[in-house]
Coordinates of C-alpha atoms in Angstrom, one line a residue:
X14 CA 28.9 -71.2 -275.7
X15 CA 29.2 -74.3 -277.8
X16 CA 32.7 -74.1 -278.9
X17 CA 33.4 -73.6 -275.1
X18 CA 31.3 -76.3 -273.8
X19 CA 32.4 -78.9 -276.4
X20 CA 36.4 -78.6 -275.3
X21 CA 35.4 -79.2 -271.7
X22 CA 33.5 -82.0 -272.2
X23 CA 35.9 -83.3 -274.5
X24 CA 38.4 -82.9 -271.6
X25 CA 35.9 -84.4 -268.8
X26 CA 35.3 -87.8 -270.8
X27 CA 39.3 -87.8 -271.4
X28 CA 40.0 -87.9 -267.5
X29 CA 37.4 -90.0 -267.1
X30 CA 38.7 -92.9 -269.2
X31 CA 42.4 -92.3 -267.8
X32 CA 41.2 -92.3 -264.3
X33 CA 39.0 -95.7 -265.2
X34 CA 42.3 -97.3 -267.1
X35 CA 44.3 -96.2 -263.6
X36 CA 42.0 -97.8 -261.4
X37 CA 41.9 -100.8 -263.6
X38 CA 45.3 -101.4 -263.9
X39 CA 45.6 -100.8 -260.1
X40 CA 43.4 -103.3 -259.5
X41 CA 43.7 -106.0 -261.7
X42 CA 47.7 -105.7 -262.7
X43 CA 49.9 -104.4 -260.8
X44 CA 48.7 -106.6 -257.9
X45 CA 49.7 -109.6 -260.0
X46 CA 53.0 -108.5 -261.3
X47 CA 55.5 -109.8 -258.8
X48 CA 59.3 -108.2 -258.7
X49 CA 62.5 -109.8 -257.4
X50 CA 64.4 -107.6 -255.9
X51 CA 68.0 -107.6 -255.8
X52 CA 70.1 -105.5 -252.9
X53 CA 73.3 -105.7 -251.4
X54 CA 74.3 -105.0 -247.8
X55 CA 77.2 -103.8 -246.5
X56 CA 76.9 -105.0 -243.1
X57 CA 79.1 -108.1 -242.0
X58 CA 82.9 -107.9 -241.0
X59 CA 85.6 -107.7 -243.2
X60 CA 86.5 -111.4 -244.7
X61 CA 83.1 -112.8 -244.4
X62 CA 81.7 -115.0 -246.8
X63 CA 78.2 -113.5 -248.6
X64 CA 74.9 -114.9 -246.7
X65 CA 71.9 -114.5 -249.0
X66 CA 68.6 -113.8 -247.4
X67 CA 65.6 -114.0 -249.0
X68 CA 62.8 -111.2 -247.6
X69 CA 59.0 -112.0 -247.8
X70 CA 56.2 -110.5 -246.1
X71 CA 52.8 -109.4 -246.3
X72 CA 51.3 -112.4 -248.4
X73 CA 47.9 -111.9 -247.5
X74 CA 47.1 -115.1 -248.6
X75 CA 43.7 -116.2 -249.6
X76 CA 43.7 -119.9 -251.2
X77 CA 42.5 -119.0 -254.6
X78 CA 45.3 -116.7 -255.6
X79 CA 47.0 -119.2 -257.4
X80 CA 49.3 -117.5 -259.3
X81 CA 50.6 -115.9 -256.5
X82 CA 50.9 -118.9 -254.6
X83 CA 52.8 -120.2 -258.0
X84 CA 55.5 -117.2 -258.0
X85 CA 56.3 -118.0 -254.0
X86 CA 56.8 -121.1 -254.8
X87 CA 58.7 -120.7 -257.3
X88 CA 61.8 -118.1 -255.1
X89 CA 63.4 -121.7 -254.2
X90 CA 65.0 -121.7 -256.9
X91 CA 66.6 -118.9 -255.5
X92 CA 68.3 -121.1 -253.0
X93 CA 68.8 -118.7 -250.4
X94 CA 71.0 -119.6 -247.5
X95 CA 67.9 -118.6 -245.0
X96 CA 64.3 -117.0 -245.6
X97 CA 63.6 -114.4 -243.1
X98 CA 59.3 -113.9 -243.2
X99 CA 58.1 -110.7 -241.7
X100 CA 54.7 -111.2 -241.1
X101 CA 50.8 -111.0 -242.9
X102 CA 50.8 -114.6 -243.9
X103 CA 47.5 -114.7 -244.1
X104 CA 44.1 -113.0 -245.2
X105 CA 41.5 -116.2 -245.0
X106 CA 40.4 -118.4 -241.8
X107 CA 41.5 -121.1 -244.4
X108 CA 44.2 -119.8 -245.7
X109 CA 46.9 -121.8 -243.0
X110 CA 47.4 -124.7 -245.6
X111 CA 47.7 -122.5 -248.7
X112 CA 50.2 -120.9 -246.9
X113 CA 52.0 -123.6 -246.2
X114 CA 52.5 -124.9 -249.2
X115 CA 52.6 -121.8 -251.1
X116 CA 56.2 -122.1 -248.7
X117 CA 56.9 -125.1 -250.5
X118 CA 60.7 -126.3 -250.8
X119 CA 61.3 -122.8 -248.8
X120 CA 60.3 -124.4 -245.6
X121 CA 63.5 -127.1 -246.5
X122 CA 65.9 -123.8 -246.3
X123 CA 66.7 -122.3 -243.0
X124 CA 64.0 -119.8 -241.7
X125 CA 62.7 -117.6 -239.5
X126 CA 59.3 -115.5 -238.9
X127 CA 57.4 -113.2 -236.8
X128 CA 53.7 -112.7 -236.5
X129 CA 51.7 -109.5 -238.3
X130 CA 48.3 -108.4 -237.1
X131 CA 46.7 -110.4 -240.0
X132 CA 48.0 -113.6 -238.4
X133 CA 46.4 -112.6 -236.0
X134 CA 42.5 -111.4 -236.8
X135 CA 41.3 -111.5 -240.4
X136 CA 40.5 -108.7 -242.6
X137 CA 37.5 -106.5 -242.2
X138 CA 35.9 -103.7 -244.8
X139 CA 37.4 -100.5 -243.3
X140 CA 37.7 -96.9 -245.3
X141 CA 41.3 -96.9 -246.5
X142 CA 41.4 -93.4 -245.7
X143 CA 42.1 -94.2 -241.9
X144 CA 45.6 -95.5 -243.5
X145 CA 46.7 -92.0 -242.9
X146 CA 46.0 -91.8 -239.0
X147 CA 47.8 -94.7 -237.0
X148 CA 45.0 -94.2 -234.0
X149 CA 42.4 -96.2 -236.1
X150 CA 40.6 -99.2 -234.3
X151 CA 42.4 -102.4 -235.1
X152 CA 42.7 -106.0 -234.4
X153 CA 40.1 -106.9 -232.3
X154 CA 38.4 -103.7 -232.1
X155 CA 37.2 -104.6 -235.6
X156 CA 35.7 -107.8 -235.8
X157 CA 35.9 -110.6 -233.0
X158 CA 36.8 -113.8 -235.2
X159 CA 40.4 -114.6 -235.0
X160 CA 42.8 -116.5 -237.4
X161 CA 44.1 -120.0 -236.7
X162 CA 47.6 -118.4 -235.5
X163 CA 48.9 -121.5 -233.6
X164 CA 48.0 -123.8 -236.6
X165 CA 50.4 -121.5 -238.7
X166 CA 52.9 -121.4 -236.5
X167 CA 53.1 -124.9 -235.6
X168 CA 53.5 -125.5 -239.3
X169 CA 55.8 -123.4 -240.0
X170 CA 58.4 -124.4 -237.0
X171 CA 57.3 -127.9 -237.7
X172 CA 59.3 -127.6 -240.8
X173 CA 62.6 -126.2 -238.9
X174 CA 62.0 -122.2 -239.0
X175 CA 62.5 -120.0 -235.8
X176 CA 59.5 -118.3 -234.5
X177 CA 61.8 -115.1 -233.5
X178 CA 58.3 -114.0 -231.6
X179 CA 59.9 -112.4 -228.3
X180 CA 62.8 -114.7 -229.1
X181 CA 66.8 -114.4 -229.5
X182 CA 68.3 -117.0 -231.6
X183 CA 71.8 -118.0 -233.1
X184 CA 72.2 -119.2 -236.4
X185 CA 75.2 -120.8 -238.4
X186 CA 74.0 -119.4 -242.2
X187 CA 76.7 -120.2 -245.0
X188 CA 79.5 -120.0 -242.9
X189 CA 78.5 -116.9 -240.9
X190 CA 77.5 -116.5 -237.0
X191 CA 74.0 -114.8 -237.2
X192 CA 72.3 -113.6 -234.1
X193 CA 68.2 -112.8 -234.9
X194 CA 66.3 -111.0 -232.3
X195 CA 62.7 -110.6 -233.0
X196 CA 59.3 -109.0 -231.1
X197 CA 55.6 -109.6 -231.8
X198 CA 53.6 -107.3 -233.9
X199 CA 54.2 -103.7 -232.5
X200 CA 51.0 -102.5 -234.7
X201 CA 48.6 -104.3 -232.0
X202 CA 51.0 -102.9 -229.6
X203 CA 52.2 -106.6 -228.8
X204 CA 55.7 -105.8 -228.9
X205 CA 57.8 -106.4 -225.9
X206 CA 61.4 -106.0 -226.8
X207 CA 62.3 -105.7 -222.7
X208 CA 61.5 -109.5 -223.0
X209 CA 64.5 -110.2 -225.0
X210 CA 66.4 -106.9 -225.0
X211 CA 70.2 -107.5 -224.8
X212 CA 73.4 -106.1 -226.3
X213 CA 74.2 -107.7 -229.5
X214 CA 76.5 -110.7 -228.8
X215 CA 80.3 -109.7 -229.3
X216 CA 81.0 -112.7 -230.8
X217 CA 78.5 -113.2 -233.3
X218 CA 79.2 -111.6 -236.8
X219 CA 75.6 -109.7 -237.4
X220 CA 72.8 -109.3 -235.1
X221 CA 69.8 -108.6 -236.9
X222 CA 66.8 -107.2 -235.6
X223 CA 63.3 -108.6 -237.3
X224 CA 59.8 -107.4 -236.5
X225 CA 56.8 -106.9 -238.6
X226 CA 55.6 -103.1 -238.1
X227 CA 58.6 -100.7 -238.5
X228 CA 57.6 -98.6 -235.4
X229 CA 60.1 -96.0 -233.9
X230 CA 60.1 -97.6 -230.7
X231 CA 61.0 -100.8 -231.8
X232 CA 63.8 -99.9 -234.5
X233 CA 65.6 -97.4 -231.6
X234 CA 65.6 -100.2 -229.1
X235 CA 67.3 -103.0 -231.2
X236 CA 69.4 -100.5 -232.6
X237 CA 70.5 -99.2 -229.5
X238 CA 71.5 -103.0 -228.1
X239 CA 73.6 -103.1 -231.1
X240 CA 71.4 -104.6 -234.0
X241 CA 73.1 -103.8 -237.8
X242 CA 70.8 -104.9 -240.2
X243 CA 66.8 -104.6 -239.5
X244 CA 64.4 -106.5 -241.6
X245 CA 60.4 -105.4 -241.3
X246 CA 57.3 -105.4 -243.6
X247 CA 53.9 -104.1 -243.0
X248 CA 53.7 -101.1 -244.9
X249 CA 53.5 -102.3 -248.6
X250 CA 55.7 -99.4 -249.5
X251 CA 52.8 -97.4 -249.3
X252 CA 50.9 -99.9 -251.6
X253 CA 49.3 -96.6 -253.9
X254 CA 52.4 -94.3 -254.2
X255 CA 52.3 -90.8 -256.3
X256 CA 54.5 -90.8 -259.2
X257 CA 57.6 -88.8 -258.8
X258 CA 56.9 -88.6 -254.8
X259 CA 56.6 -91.5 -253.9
X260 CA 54.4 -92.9 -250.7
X261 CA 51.7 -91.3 -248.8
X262 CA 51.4 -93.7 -245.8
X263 CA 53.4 -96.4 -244.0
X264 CA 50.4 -97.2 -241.9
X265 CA 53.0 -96.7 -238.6
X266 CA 55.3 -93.7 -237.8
X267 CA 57.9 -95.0 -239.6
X268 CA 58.2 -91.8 -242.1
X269 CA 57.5 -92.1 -245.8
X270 CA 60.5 -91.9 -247.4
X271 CA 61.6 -95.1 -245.5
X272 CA 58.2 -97.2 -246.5
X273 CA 60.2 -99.8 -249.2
X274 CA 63.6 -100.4 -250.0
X275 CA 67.2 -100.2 -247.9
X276 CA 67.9 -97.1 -245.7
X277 CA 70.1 -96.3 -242.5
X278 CA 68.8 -96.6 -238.9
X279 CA 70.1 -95.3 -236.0
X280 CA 68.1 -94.3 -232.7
X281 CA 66.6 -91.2 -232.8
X282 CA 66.8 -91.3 -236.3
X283 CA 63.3 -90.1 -236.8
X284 CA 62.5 -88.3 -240.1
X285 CA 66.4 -87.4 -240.5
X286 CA 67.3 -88.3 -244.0
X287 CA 69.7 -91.6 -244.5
X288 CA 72.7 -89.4 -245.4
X289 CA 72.9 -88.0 -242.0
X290 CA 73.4 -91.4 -240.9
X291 CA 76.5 -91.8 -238.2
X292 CA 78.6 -94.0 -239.3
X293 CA 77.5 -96.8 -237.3
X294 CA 74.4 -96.7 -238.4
X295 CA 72.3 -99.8 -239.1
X296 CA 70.8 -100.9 -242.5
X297 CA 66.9 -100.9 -242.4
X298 CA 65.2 -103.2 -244.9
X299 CA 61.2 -102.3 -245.6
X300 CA 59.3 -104.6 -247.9
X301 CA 56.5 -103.5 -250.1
X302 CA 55.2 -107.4 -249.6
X303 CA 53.3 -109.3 -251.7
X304 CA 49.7 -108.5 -251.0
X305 CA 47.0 -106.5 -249.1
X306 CA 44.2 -106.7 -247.8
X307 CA 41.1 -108.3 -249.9
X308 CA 39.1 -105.8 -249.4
X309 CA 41.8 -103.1 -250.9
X310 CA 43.3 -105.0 -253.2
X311 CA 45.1 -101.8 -255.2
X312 CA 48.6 -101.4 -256.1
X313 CA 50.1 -98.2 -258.4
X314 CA 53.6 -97.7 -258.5
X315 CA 54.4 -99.9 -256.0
X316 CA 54.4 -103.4 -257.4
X317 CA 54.3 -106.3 -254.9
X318 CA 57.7 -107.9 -254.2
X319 CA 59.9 -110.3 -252.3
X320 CA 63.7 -109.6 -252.3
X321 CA 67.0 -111.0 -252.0
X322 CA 69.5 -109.0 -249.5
X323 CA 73.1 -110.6 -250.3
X324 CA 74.8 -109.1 -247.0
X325 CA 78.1 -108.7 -247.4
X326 CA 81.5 -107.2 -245.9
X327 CA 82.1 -103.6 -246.2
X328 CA 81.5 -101.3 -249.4
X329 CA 78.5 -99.5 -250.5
X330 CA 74.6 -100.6 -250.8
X331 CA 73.6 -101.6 -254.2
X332 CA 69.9 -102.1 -255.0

């Protein structure tokens, strides 16, 4: 009985030290160990100059995360030819000025933003388990305090960026005619796109569609008006992602194997893999964002990010 006993305990104390290391490191590393992404998109006309647009989202910002504050900061250098933010600025009631100037010289490029439920209402305690069932009680059904919103918005169009909230804008960006359509957050079910629903102007060279939550509804109806390139956040990739599968939830009913990264859109696309894409098919961008909420701060596998999408004519993706 001893020589069978002393194998299995030998085995218990091992998984118990690699699941304590795997928690650790998902709690304390990988949420700090920002990635730049780099991705190509083939999605402007032929003999259009490259436009490089710099994706952030999902900051979750609370002031004293300094060092992310420092890496944000530090993407100007980057010199993107426009910032496009899709929501989750914040994760604080005090967070608006951090936020800000976490932004830094960013907020000197050309911009734009939408709005994410945590601009909205701040973070609350909640079992992450309800991650996997999108009919779990949000925004104001959690907690009745609600974020400074105006304050970060005024800040942020006080420095020259578009608030695409509801909103259909033009843009000259490095010698290319952008149109940016953009709806409020679709995971509070604020999203109106029949506000600002339109066909994609014929003589603009890209319409791009931009909303926080990459929900169905939302993706089909821009894509249907004629939108090529979709930018979203919201789902951190999945934020704890199984090795050699990849995500478990997108927290919407966009489908897992779209949670991060560049795929093809197209309406109706549903769970239909990207290689059945039509060939007019639009190019969806998900970001895995930078943060989370406070109160789940774990990352495994899925390390936060911000990247840099250099659209360009023709050809094939590169990531």
């Amino acid at each position: 009985m001893t020589s069978v006993w002393r194998p299995l305990a030998g085995t218990a104390a091992a998984a118990a030290v690699l699941g304590a290391g795997a928690a650790a490191y998902a709690t304390w590393v990988e949420p700090r160990w920002f990635a730049l992404r780099r991705v190509r998109v083939p999605c402007l006309p032929a003999g259009a100059p490259d436009v490089r647009v710099l994706h952030l989202s999902d900051l979750h910002l609370v002031p004293r995360q300094t060092r992310k504050r420092d890496w944000v900061r530090g993407l100007a250098t980057l010199e993107p030819d426009l910032v496009v933010h899709t929501g989750d600025h914040l994760a604080a009631m005090d967070a608006v000025p951090a936020a800000l100037d976490s932004y830094g010289p960013l907020l000197d490029r050309p911009g734009v933003f939408v709005l994410g439920s945590n601009d909205y209402y701040p973070p609350t305690l909640k079992n992450p388990l309800r991650y996997f069932n999108d009919s779990h009680r949000k925004g104001a059904d959690l907690t009745p305090q609600v974020l400074p919103t105006q304050d970060l918005v005024d800040g942020l169009t006080g420095r020259g960026w578009e608030d695409l909230t509801h909103r259909r804008v033009r843009l000259p960006v490095a010698g290319a005619d952008l149109e940016l359509v953009g709806t409020d957050d679709a995971h509070l079910g604020l999203d109106d796109y029949a506000r600002v629903a339109a066909p994609a102007a014929s003589d603009a060279d890209l319409t791009i569609g931009v909303t926080h939550a990459p929900y169905q509804r939302v993706l089909d109806a821009m894509t249907a008006d004629g939108a090529r390139l979709l930018i979203a956040g919201h789902t951190h990739g999945g934020q704890l992602r199984v090795p050699g599968y990849g995500a478990l939830v997108t927290n919407c009913d966009l489908d897992t194997t779209r949670a991060s990264g560049l795929s093809r859109w197209w309406p109706g696309a549903g769970s239909a893999p990207s290689v059945q894409a039509p060939p007019d098919a639009a190019w969806l961008h998900v970001s895995a964002g930078l943060g989370g909420n406070p109160y789940t701060p774990f990352r495994f596998c899925c390390r936060p990010e911000a990247t840099l999408l250099t659209l360009s004519a023709g050809g094939a993706a590169q990531a």
